[in-house]
Amino acid sequence: KNGANCTYLHSDDARQQRRTQQSDRDKTRPPHRHAPKTKPTLLKKLLEKDAKRETSLTLQLLRYIVDCNYLQEQKRQTTPLLEGAVEPNNTHNDVP
């Protein structure tokens, strides 16, 4: 399609040369700059146990919700009402 201007590297030598160029480029890049590690503060140390407990409880809750299909719509049996039939009363005690 593009002839000599084709950007795809068809020969193994050209591929190897391209890999070498990429490798050389990667070596010259500066290393990743991560935030320097600092000692945890006293507050973080004191709250670490509580944070782990909260995380554990949250994961337990999510597992329960998934296992019980809690958020899925429940299928209700729909039966057509007969003429003159009365719907069943609500079982909740309404507080005046």
PDB file of N, CA, C and O in Angstrom, residues 15-87:
ATOM      1  N   ARG A  15      13.396  -4.940  13.017  1.00  0.00           N
ATOM      2  CA  ARG A  15      12.719  -5.053  14.313  1.00  0.00           C
ATOM      3  C   ARG A  15      13.720  -4.983  15.454  1.00  0.00           C
ATOM      4  O   ARG A  15      13.491  -4.293  16.448  1.00  0.00           O
ATOM      5  N   GLN A  16      14.834  -5.704  15.305  1.00  0.00           N
ATOM      6  CA  GLN A  16      15.860  -5.725  16.347  1.00  0.00           C
ATOM      7  C   GLN A  16      16.451  -4.331  16.528  1.00  0.00           C
ATOM      8  O   GLN A  16      16.679  -3.888  17.653  1.00  0.00           O
ATOM      9  N   GLN A  17      16.688  -3.629  15.432  1.00  0.00           N
ATOM     10  CA  GLN A  17      17.225  -2.277  15.509  1.00  0.00           C
ATOM     11  C   GLN A  17      16.257  -1.353  16.238  1.00  0.00           C
ATOM     12  O   GLN A  17      16.650  -0.544  17.063  1.00  0.00           O
ATOM     13  N   ARG A  18      14.976  -1.513  15.942  1.00  0.00           N
ATOM     14  CA  ARG A  18      13.946  -0.696  16.597  1.00  0.00           C
ATOM     15  C   ARG A  18      13.907  -0.966  18.096  1.00  0.00           C
ATOM     16  O   ARG A  18      13.812  -0.059  18.904  1.00  0.00           O
ATOM     17  N   ARG A  19      14.015  -2.249  18.482  1.00  0.00           N
ATOM     18  CA  ARG A  19      14.018  -2.607  19.901  1.00  0.00           C
ATOM     19  C   ARG A  19      15.223  -2.006  20.609  1.00  0.00           C
ATOM     20  O   ARG A  19      15.133  -1.527  21.731  1.00  0.00           O
ATOM     21  N   THR A  20      16.378  -2.041  19.957  1.00  0.00           N
ATOM     22  CA  THR A  20      17.596  -1.478  20.537  1.00  0.00           C
ATOM     23  C   THR A  20      17.438   0.026  20.745  1.00  0.00           C
ATOM     24  O   THR A  20      17.805   0.560  21.791  1.00  0.00           O
ATOM     25  N   GLN A  21      16.848   0.705  19.761  1.00  0.00           N
ATOM     26  CA  GLN A  21      16.631   2.142  19.884  1.00  0.00           C
ATOM     27  C   GLN A  21      15.698   2.446  21.051  1.00  0.00           C
ATOM     28  O   GLN A  21      15.938   3.373  21.830  1.00  0.00           O
ATOM     29  N   GLN A  22      14.627   1.661  21.191  1.00  0.00           N
ATOM     30  CA  GLN A  22      13.690   1.868  22.281  1.00  0.00           C
ATOM     31  C   GLN A  22      14.354   1.620  23.623  1.00  0.00           C
ATOM     32  O   GLN A  22      14.153   2.364  24.582  1.00  0.00           O
ATOM     33  N   SER A  23      15.185   0.569  23.685  1.00  0.00           N
ATOM     34  CA  SER A  23      15.884   0.243  24.919  1.00  0.00           C
ATOM     35  C   SER A  23      16.837   1.366  25.312  1.00  0.00           C
ATOM     36  O   SER A  23      16.915   1.755  26.475  1.00  0.00           O
ATOM     37  N   ASP A  24      17.564   1.894  24.344  1.00  0.00           N
ATOM     38  CA  ASP A  24      18.487   3.000  24.614  1.00  0.00           C
ATOM     39  C   ASP A  24      17.733   4.229  25.107  1.00  0.00           C
ATOM     40  O   ASP A  24      18.173   4.924  26.022  1.00  0.00           O
ATOM     41  N   ARG A  25      16.595   4.481  24.498  1.00  0.00           N
ATOM     42  CA  ARG A  25      15.764   5.621  24.912  1.00  0.00           C
ATOM     43  C   ARG A  25      15.283   5.426  26.348  1.00  0.00           C
ATOM     44  O   ARG A  25      15.259   6.366  27.137  1.00  0.00           O
ATOM     45  N   ASP A  26      14.892   4.191  26.685  1.00  0.00           N
ATOM     46  CA  ASP A  26      14.410   3.916  28.036  1.00  0.00           C
ATOM     47  C   ASP A  26      15.515   4.103  29.074  1.00  0.00           C
ATOM     48  O   ASP A  26      15.259   4.545  30.189  1.00  0.00           O
ATOM     49  N   LYS A  27      16.744   3.759  28.703  1.00  0.00           N
ATOM     50  CA  LYS A  27      17.858   3.877  29.640  1.00  0.00           C
ATOM     51  C   LYS A  27      18.174   5.335  29.957  1.00  0.00           C
ATOM     52  O   LYS A  27      18.660   5.651  31.035  1.00  0.00           O
ATOM     53  N   THR A  28      17.927   6.229  29.010  1.00  0.00           N
ATOM     54  CA  THR A  28      18.249   7.635  29.226  1.00  0.00           C
ATOM     55  C   THR A  28      17.162   8.381  29.988  1.00  0.00           C
ATOM     56  O   THR A  28      17.390   9.490  30.448  1.00  0.00           O
ATOM     57  N   ARG A  29      16.007   7.780  30.134  1.00  0.00           N
ATOM     58  CA  ARG A  29      14.927   8.441  30.873  1.00  0.00           C
ATOM     59  C   ARG A  29      15.263   8.490  32.356  1.00  0.00           C
ATOM     60  O   ARG A  29      15.865   7.565  32.902  1.00  0.00           O
ATOM     61  N   PRO A  30      14.843   9.547  33.028  1.00  0.00           N
ATOM     62  CA  PRO A  30      15.098   9.612  34.471  1.00  0.00           C
ATOM     63  C   PRO A  30      14.252   8.556  35.188  1.00  0.00           C
ATOM     64  O   PRO A  30      13.181   8.166  34.701  1.00  0.00           O
ATOM     65  N   PRO A  31      14.716   8.081  36.326  1.00  0.00           N
ATOM     66  CA  PRO A  31      13.934   7.077  37.058  1.00  0.00           C
ATOM     67  C   PRO A  31      12.622   7.679  37.543  1.00  0.00           C
ATOM     68  O   PRO A  31      12.476   8.898  37.648  1.00  0.00           O
ATOM     69  N   HIS A  32      11.680   6.796  37.845  1.00  0.00           N
ATOM     70  CA  HIS A  32      10.377   7.262  38.335  1.00  0.00           C
ATOM     71  C   HIS A  32      10.581   8.029  39.634  1.00  0.00           C
ATOM     72  O   HIS A  32      11.390   7.649  40.481  1.00  0.00           O
ATOM     73  N   ARG A  33       9.836   9.057  39.763  1.00  0.00           N
ATOM     74  CA  ARG A  33       9.929   9.861  40.981  1.00  0.00           C
ATOM     75  C   ARG A  33       8.757   9.520  41.880  1.00  0.00           C
ATOM     76  O   ARG A  33       7.649   9.988  41.670  1.00  0.00           O
ATOM     77  N   HIS A  34       9.035   8.704  42.840  1.00  0.00           N
ATOM     78  CA  HIS A  34       8.022   8.375  43.825  1.00  0.00           C
ATOM     79  C   HIS A  34       8.195   9.296  45.017  1.00  0.00           C
ATOM     80  O   HIS A  34       9.280   9.810  45.273  1.00  0.00           O
ATOM     81  N   ALA A  35       7.136   9.468  45.728  1.00  0.00           N
ATOM     82  CA  ALA A  35       7.225  10.277  46.930  1.00  0.00           C
ATOM     83  C   ALA A  35       8.189   9.605  47.902  1.00  0.00           C
ATOM     84  O   ALA A  35       8.167   8.386  48.053  1.00  0.00           O
ATOM     85  N   PRO A  36       9.037  10.371  48.522  1.00  0.00           N
ATOM     86  CA  PRO A  36       9.976   9.757  49.461  1.00  0.00           C
ATOM     87  C   PRO A  36       9.221   9.129  50.628  1.00  0.00           C
ATOM     88  O   PRO A  36       8.216   9.672  51.105  1.00  0.00           O
ATOM     89  N   LYS A  37       9.710   7.966  51.039  1.00  0.00           N
ATOM     90  CA  LYS A  37       9.038   7.291  52.145  1.00  0.00           C
ATOM     91  C   LYS A  37       9.353   8.024  53.437  1.00  0.00           C
ATOM     92  O   LYS A  37      10.506   8.334  53.731  1.00  0.00           O
ATOM     93  N   THR A  38       8.321   8.301  54.168  1.00  0.00           N
ATOM     94  CA  THR A  38       8.490   8.960  55.459  1.00  0.00           C
ATOM     95  C   THR A  38       8.010   8.015  56.541  1.00  0.00           C
ATOM     96  O   THR A  38       7.203   7.117  56.295  1.00  0.00           O
ATOM     97  N   LYS A  39       8.488   8.235  57.719  1.00  0.00           N
ATOM     98  CA  LYS A  39       8.044   7.411  58.840  1.00  0.00           C
ATOM     99  C   LYS A  39       6.577   7.718  59.112  1.00  0.00           C
ATOM    100  O   LYS A  39       6.150   8.870  59.020  1.00  0.00           O
ATOM    101  N   PRO A  40       5.801   6.697  59.449  1.00  0.00           N
ATOM    102  CA  PRO A  40       4.405   6.975  59.779  1.00  0.00           C
ATOM    103  C   PRO A  40       4.325   7.826  61.051  1.00  0.00           C
ATOM    104  O   PRO A  40       5.107   7.639  61.982  1.00  0.00           O
ATOM    105  N   THR A  41       3.388   8.732  61.026  1.00  0.00           N
ATOM    106  CA  THR A  41       3.230   9.601  62.194  1.00  0.00           C
ATOM    107  C   THR A  41       2.609   8.818  63.333  1.00  0.00           C
ATOM    108  O   THR A  41       2.083   7.713  63.148  1.00  0.00           O
ATOM    109  N   LEU A  42       2.664   9.388  64.494  1.00  0.00           N
ATOM    110  CA  LEU A  42       2.082   8.745  65.673  1.00  0.00           C
ATOM    111  C   LEU A  42       0.588   8.527  65.468  1.00  0.00           C
ATOM    112  O   LEU A  42       0.050   7.472  65.815  1.00  0.00           O
ATOM    113  N   LEU A  43      -0.083   9.509  64.854  1.00  0.00           N
ATOM    114  CA  LEU A  43      -1.520   9.380  64.608  1.00  0.00           C
ATOM    115  C   LEU A  43      -1.806   8.194  63.690  1.00  0.00           C
ATOM    116  O   LEU A  43      -2.715   7.402  63.953  1.00  0.00           O
ATOM    117  N   LYS A  44      -1.012   8.053  62.623  1.00  0.00           N
ATOM    118  CA  LYS A  44      -1.216   6.919  61.708  1.00  0.00           C
ATOM    119  C   LYS A  44      -0.994   5.598  62.419  1.00  0.00           C
ATOM    120  O   LYS A  44      -1.718   4.633  62.209  1.00  0.00           O
ATOM    121  N   LYS A  45       0.025   5.551  63.261  1.00  0.00           N
ATOM    122  CA  LYS A  45       0.288   4.324  64.011  1.00  0.00           C
ATOM    123  C   LYS A  45      -0.876   3.991  64.935  1.00  0.00           C
ATOM    124  O   LYS A  45      -1.270   2.828  65.058  1.00  0.00           O
ATOM    125  N   LEU A  46      -1.414   5.007  65.590  1.00  0.00           N
ATOM    126  CA  LEU A  46      -2.516   4.780  66.527  1.00  0.00           C
ATOM    127  C   LEU A  46      -3.797   4.358  65.813  1.00  0.00           C
ATOM    128  O   LEU A  46      -4.578   3.569  66.338  1.00  0.00           O
ATOM    129  N   LEU A  47      -4.021   4.883  64.613  1.00  0.00           N
ATOM    130  CA  LEU A  47      -5.264   4.594  63.890  1.00  0.00           C
ATOM    131  C   LEU A  47      -5.157   3.387  62.957  1.00  0.00           C
ATOM    132  O   LEU A  47      -6.158   2.975  62.376  1.00  0.00           O
ATOM    133  N   GLU A  48      -3.964   2.818  62.809  1.00  0.00           N
ATOM    134  CA  GLU A  48      -3.762   1.723  61.876  1.00  0.00           C
ATOM    135  C   GLU A  48      -4.657   0.522  62.183  1.00  0.00           C
ATOM    136  O   GLU A  48      -5.285  -0.045  61.293  1.00  0.00           O
ATOM    137  N   LYS A  49      -4.758   0.139  63.428  1.00  0.00           N
ATOM    138  CA  LYS A  49      -5.580  -1.015  63.819  1.00  0.00           C
ATOM    139  C   LYS A  49      -7.058  -0.756  63.495  1.00  0.00           C
ATOM    140  O   LYS A  49      -7.748  -1.622  62.963  1.00  0.00           O
ATOM    141  N   ASP A  50      -7.525   0.448  63.804  1.00  0.00           N
ATOM    142  CA  ASP A  50      -8.919   0.788  63.512  1.00  0.00           C
ATOM    143  C   ASP A  50      -9.187   0.808  62.011  1.00  0.00           C
ATOM    144  O   ASP A  50     -10.241   0.359  61.557  1.00  0.00           O
ATOM    145  N   ALA A  51      -8.241   1.317  61.241  1.00  0.00           N
ATOM    146  CA  ALA A  51      -8.423   1.376  59.784  1.00  0.00           C
ATOM    147  C   ALA A  51      -8.492  -0.027  59.202  1.00  0.00           C
ATOM    148  O   ALA A  51      -9.328  -0.308  58.330  1.00  0.00           O
ATOM    149  N   LYS A  52      -7.631  -0.928  59.675  1.00  0.00           N
ATOM    150  CA  LYS A  52      -7.673  -2.308  59.187  1.00  0.00           C
ATOM    151  C   LYS A  52      -8.994  -2.970  59.554  1.00  0.00           C
ATOM    152  O   LYS A  52      -9.573  -3.713  58.767  1.00  0.00           O
ATOM    153  N   ARG A  53      -9.491  -2.705  60.756  1.00  0.00           N
ATOM    154  CA  ARG A  53     -10.776  -3.275  61.194  1.00  0.00           C
ATOM    155  C   ARG A  53     -11.919  -2.756  60.328  1.00  0.00           C
ATOM    156  O   ARG A  53     -12.781  -3.517  59.900  1.00  0.00           O
ATOM    157  N   GLU A  54     -11.906  -1.451  60.061  1.00  0.00           N
ATOM    158  CA  GLU A  54     -12.949  -0.855  59.211  1.00  0.00           C
ATOM    159  C   GLU A  54     -12.910  -1.455  57.805  1.00  0.00           C
ATOM    160  O   GLU A  54     -13.946  -1.770  57.233  1.00  0.00           O
ATOM    161  N   THR A  55     -11.723  -1.642  57.275  1.00  0.00           N
ATOM    162  CA  THR A  55     -11.582  -2.241  55.952  1.00  0.00           C
ATOM    163  C   THR A  55     -12.121  -3.660  55.947  1.00  0.00           C
ATOM    164  O   THR A  55     -12.858  -4.058  55.044  1.00  0.00           O
ATOM    165  N   SER A  56     -11.782  -4.418  56.976  1.00  0.00           N
ATOM    166  CA  SER A  56     -12.248  -5.796  57.076  1.00  0.00           C
ATOM    167  C   SER A  56     -13.771  -5.859  57.161  1.00  0.00           C
ATOM    168  O   SER A  56     -14.412  -6.662  56.474  1.00  0.00           O
ATOM    169  N   LEU A  57     -14.350  -5.009  57.987  1.00  0.00           N
ATOM    170  CA  LEU A  57     -15.816  -5.000  58.122  1.00  0.00           C
ATOM    171  C   LEU A  57     -16.495  -4.585  56.825  1.00  0.00           C
ATOM    172  O   LEU A  57     -17.530  -5.142  56.449  1.00  0.00           O
ATOM    173  N   THR A  58     -15.917  -3.616  56.138  1.00  0.00           N
ATOM    174  CA  THR A  58     -16.481  -3.170  54.865  1.00  0.00           C
ATOM    175  C   THR A  58     -16.457  -4.290  53.841  1.00  0.00           C
ATOM    176  O   THR A  58     -17.444  -4.527  53.132  1.00  0.00           O
ATOM    177  N   LEU A  59     -15.341  -5.018  53.772  1.00  0.00           N
ATOM    178  CA  LEU A  59     -15.246  -6.132  52.833  1.00  0.00           C
ATOM    179  C   LEU A  59     -16.228  -7.244  53.192  1.00  0.00           C
ATOM    180  O   LEU A  59     -16.833  -7.861  52.319  1.00  0.00           O
ATOM    181  N   GLN A  60     -16.407  -7.499  54.486  1.00  0.00           N
ATOM    182  CA  GLN A  60     -17.385  -8.504  54.909  1.00  0.00           C
ATOM    183  C   GLN A  60     -18.793  -8.099  54.482  1.00  0.00           C
ATOM    184  O   GLN A  60     -19.577  -8.932  54.002  1.00  0.00           O
ATOM    185  N   LEU A  61     -19.106  -6.823  54.644  1.00  0.00           N
ATOM    186  CA  LEU A  61     -20.427  -6.323  54.257  1.00  0.00           C
ATOM    187  C   LEU A  61     -20.636  -6.479  52.756  1.00  0.00           C
ATOM    188  O   LEU A  61     -21.694  -6.944  52.308  1.00  0.00           O
ATOM    189  N   LEU A  62     -19.631  -6.116  51.974  1.00  0.00           N
ATOM    190  CA  LEU A  62     -19.750  -6.247  50.521  1.00  0.00           C
ATOM    191  C   LEU A  62     -19.915  -7.704  50.107  1.00  0.00           C
ATOM    192  O   LEU A  62     -20.716  -8.024  49.224  1.00  0.00           O
ATOM    193  N   ARG A  63     -19.173  -8.612  50.754  1.00  0.00           N
ATOM    194  CA  ARG A  63     -19.323 -10.039  50.439  1.00  0.00           C
ATOM    195  C   ARG A  63     -20.740 -10.509  50.750  1.00  0.00           C
ATOM    196  O   ARG A  63     -21.340 -11.260  49.990  1.00  0.00           O
ATOM    197  N   TYR A  64     -21.285 -10.066  51.880  1.00  0.00           N
ATOM    198  CA  TYR A  64     -22.637 -10.452  52.262  1.00  0.00           C
ATOM    199  C   TYR A  64     -23.650  -9.951  51.229  1.00  0.00           C
ATOM    200  O   TYR A  64     -24.551 -10.689  50.813  1.00  0.00           O
ATOM    201  N   ILE A  65     -23.493  -8.700  50.819  1.00  0.00           N
ATOM    202  CA  ILE A  65     -24.423  -8.119  49.842  1.00  0.00           C
ATOM    203  C   ILE A  65     -24.372  -8.899  48.536  1.00  0.00           C
ATOM    204  O   ILE A  65     -25.404  -9.210  47.938  1.00  0.00           O
ATOM    205  N   VAL A  66     -23.173  -9.255  48.092  1.00  0.00           N
ATOM    206  CA  VAL A  66     -23.028  -9.994  46.838  1.00  0.00           C
ATOM    207  C   VAL A  66     -23.582 -11.410  46.983  1.00  0.00           C
ATOM    208  O   VAL A  66     -24.311 -11.903  46.119  1.00  0.00           O
ATOM    209  N   ASP A  67     -23.253 -12.079  48.077  1.00  0.00           N
ATOM    210  CA  ASP A  67     -23.700 -13.460  48.280  1.00  0.00           C
ATOM    211  C   ASP A  67     -25.218 -13.572  48.367  1.00  0.00           C
ATOM    212  O   ASP A  67     -25.805 -14.546  47.909  1.00  0.00           O
ATOM    213  N   CYS A  68     -25.851 -12.574  48.944  1.00  0.00           N
ATOM    214  CA  CYS A  68     -27.309 -12.622  49.121  1.00  0.00           C
ATOM    215  C   CYS A  68     -28.069 -11.985  47.960  1.00  0.00           C
ATOM    216  O   CYS A  68     -29.298 -11.933  47.997  1.00  0.00           O
ATOM    217  N   ASN A  69     -27.354 -11.473  46.973  1.00  0.00           N
ATOM    218  CA  ASN A  69     -28.008 -10.751  45.863  1.00  0.00           C
ATOM    219  C   ASN A  69     -28.933  -9.672  46.407  1.00  0.00           C
ATOM    220  O   ASN A  69     -30.036  -9.469  45.930  1.00  0.00           O
ATOM    221  N   TYR A  70     -28.471  -8.992  47.420  1.00  0.00           N
ATOM    222  CA  TYR A  70     -29.292  -8.038  48.155  1.00  0.00           C
ATOM    223  C   TYR A  70     -29.785  -6.886  47.290  1.00  0.00           C
ATOM    224  O   TYR A  70     -30.903  -6.419  47.457  1.00  0.00           O
ATOM    225  N   LEU A  71     -28.987  -6.439  46.359  1.00  0.00           N
ATOM    226  CA  LEU A  71     -29.357  -5.261  45.574  1.00  0.00           C
ATOM    227  C   LEU A  71     -30.138  -5.589  44.311  1.00  0.00           C
ATOM    228  O   LEU A  71     -30.557  -4.685  43.599  1.00  0.00           O
ATOM    229  N   GLN A  72     -30.335  -6.857  44.021  1.00  0.00           N
ATOM    230  CA  GLN A  72     -31.101  -7.200  42.833  1.00  0.00           C
ATOM    231  C   GLN A  72     -32.587  -7.078  43.134  1.00  0.00           C
ATOM    232  O   GLN A  72     -33.039  -7.326  44.243  1.00  0.00           O
ATOM    233  N   GLU A  73     -33.321  -6.697  42.106  1.00  0.00           N
ATOM    234  CA  GLU A  73     -34.768  -6.584  42.269  1.00  0.00           C
ATOM    235  C   GLU A  73     -35.355  -7.950  42.532  1.00  0.00           C
ATOM    236  O   GLU A  73     -35.020  -8.932  41.889  1.00  0.00           O
ATOM    237  N   GLN A  74     -36.229  -7.997  43.506  1.00  0.00           N
ATOM    238  CA  GLN A  74     -36.879  -9.265  43.788  1.00  0.00           C
ATOM    239  C   GLN A  74     -38.034  -9.437  42.819  1.00  0.00           C
ATOM    240  O   GLN A  74     -38.783  -8.510  42.531  1.00  0.00           O
ATOM    241  N   LYS A  75     -38.162 -10.655  42.315  1.00  0.00           N
ATOM    242  CA  LYS A  75     -39.259 -10.930  41.399  1.00  0.00           C
ATOM    243  C   LYS A  75     -40.524 -11.127  42.233  1.00  0.00           C
ATOM    244  O   LYS A  75     -40.564 -11.918  43.156  1.00  0.00           O
ATOM    245  N   ARG A  76     -41.520 -10.376  41.884  1.00  0.00           N
ATOM    246  CA  ARG A  76     -42.781 -10.476  42.610  1.00  0.00           C
ATOM    247  C   ARG A  76     -43.779 -11.218  41.743  1.00  0.00           C
ATOM    248  O   ARG A  76     -43.830 -11.042  40.537  1.00  0.00           O
ATOM    249  N   GLN A  77     -44.540 -12.023  42.386  1.00  0.00           N
ATOM    250  CA  GLN A  77     -45.592 -12.709  41.639  1.00  0.00           C
ATOM    251  C   GLN A  77     -46.723 -11.714  41.425  1.00  0.00           C
ATOM    252  O   GLN A  77     -47.259 -11.140  42.365  1.00  0.00           O
ATOM    253  N   THR A  78     -47.040 -11.513  40.186  1.00  0.00           N
ATOM    254  CA  THR A  78     -48.133 -10.589  39.890  1.00  0.00           C
ATOM    255  C   THR A  78     -49.338 -11.410  39.481  1.00  0.00           C
ATOM    256  O   THR A  78     -49.277 -12.216  38.567  1.00  0.00           O
ATOM    257  N   THR A  79     -50.390 -11.217  40.204  1.00  0.00           N
ATOM    258  CA  THR A  79     -51.633 -11.891  39.860  1.00  0.00           C
ATOM    259  C   THR A  79     -52.655 -10.810  39.577  1.00  0.00           C
ATOM    260  O   THR A  79     -52.753  -9.827  40.310  1.00  0.00           O
ATOM    261  N   PRO A  80     -53.390 -10.975  38.520  1.00  0.00           N
ATOM    262  CA  PRO A  80     -54.393  -9.960  38.215  1.00  0.00           C
ATOM    263  C   PRO A  80     -55.468  -9.928  39.296  1.00  0.00           C
ATOM    264  O   PRO A  80     -55.879 -10.962  39.811  1.00  0.00           O
ATOM    265  N   LEU A  81     -55.869  -8.729  39.665  1.00  0.00           N
ATOM    266  CA  LEU A  81     -56.915  -8.592  40.669  1.00  0.00           C
ATOM    267  C   LEU A  81     -58.269  -8.893  40.035  1.00  0.00           C
ATOM    268  O   LEU A  81     -58.558  -8.479  38.917  1.00  0.00           O
ATOM    269  N   LEU A  82     -59.037  -9.640  40.745  1.00  0.00           N
ATOM    270  CA  LEU A  82     -60.383  -9.943  40.273  1.00  0.00           C
ATOM    271  C   LEU A  82     -61.272  -8.749  40.537  1.00  0.00           C
ATOM    272  O   LEU A  82     -61.052  -7.983  41.463  1.00  0.00           O
ATOM    273  N   GLU A  83     -62.312  -8.615  39.732  1.00  0.00           N
ATOM    274  CA  GLU A  83     -63.237  -7.514  39.952  1.00  0.00           C
ATOM    275  C   GLU A  83     -63.889  -7.681  41.303  1.00  0.00           C
ATOM    276  O   GLU A  83     -64.342  -8.755  41.672  1.00  0.00           O
ATOM    277  N   GLY A  84     -63.857  -6.611  42.075  1.00  0.00           N
ATOM    278  CA  GLY A  84     -64.487  -6.654  43.385  1.00  0.00           C
ATOM    279  C   GLY A  84     -63.582  -7.223  44.462  1.00  0.00           C
ATOM    280  O   GLY A  84     -63.935  -7.224  45.622  1.00  0.00           O
ATOM    281  N   ALA A  85     -62.417  -7.735  44.072  1.00  0.00           N
ATOM    282  CA  ALA A  85     -61.508  -8.282  45.082  1.00  0.00           C
ATOM    283  C   ALA A  85     -60.825  -7.130  45.801  1.00  0.00           C
ATOM    284  O   ALA A  85     -60.596  -6.068  45.250  1.00  0.00           O
ATOM    285  N   VAL A  86     -60.532  -7.361  47.028  1.00  0.00           N
ATOM    286  CA  VAL A  86     -59.898  -6.340  47.850  1.00  0.00           C
ATOM    287  C   VAL A  86     -58.433  -6.718  48.016  1.00  0.00           C
ATOM    288  O   VAL A  86     -58.103  -7.868  48.279  1.00  0.00           O
ATOM    289  N   GLU A  87     -57.558  -5.709  47.861  1.00  0.00           N
ATOM    290  CA  GLU A  87     -56.143  -5.966  48.060  1.00  0.00           C
ATOM    291  C   GLU A  87     -55.891  -6.258  49.532  1.00  0.00           C
ATOM    292  O   GLU A  87     -56.570  -5.718  50.411  1.00  0.00           O
TER     293      GLU A  87
END
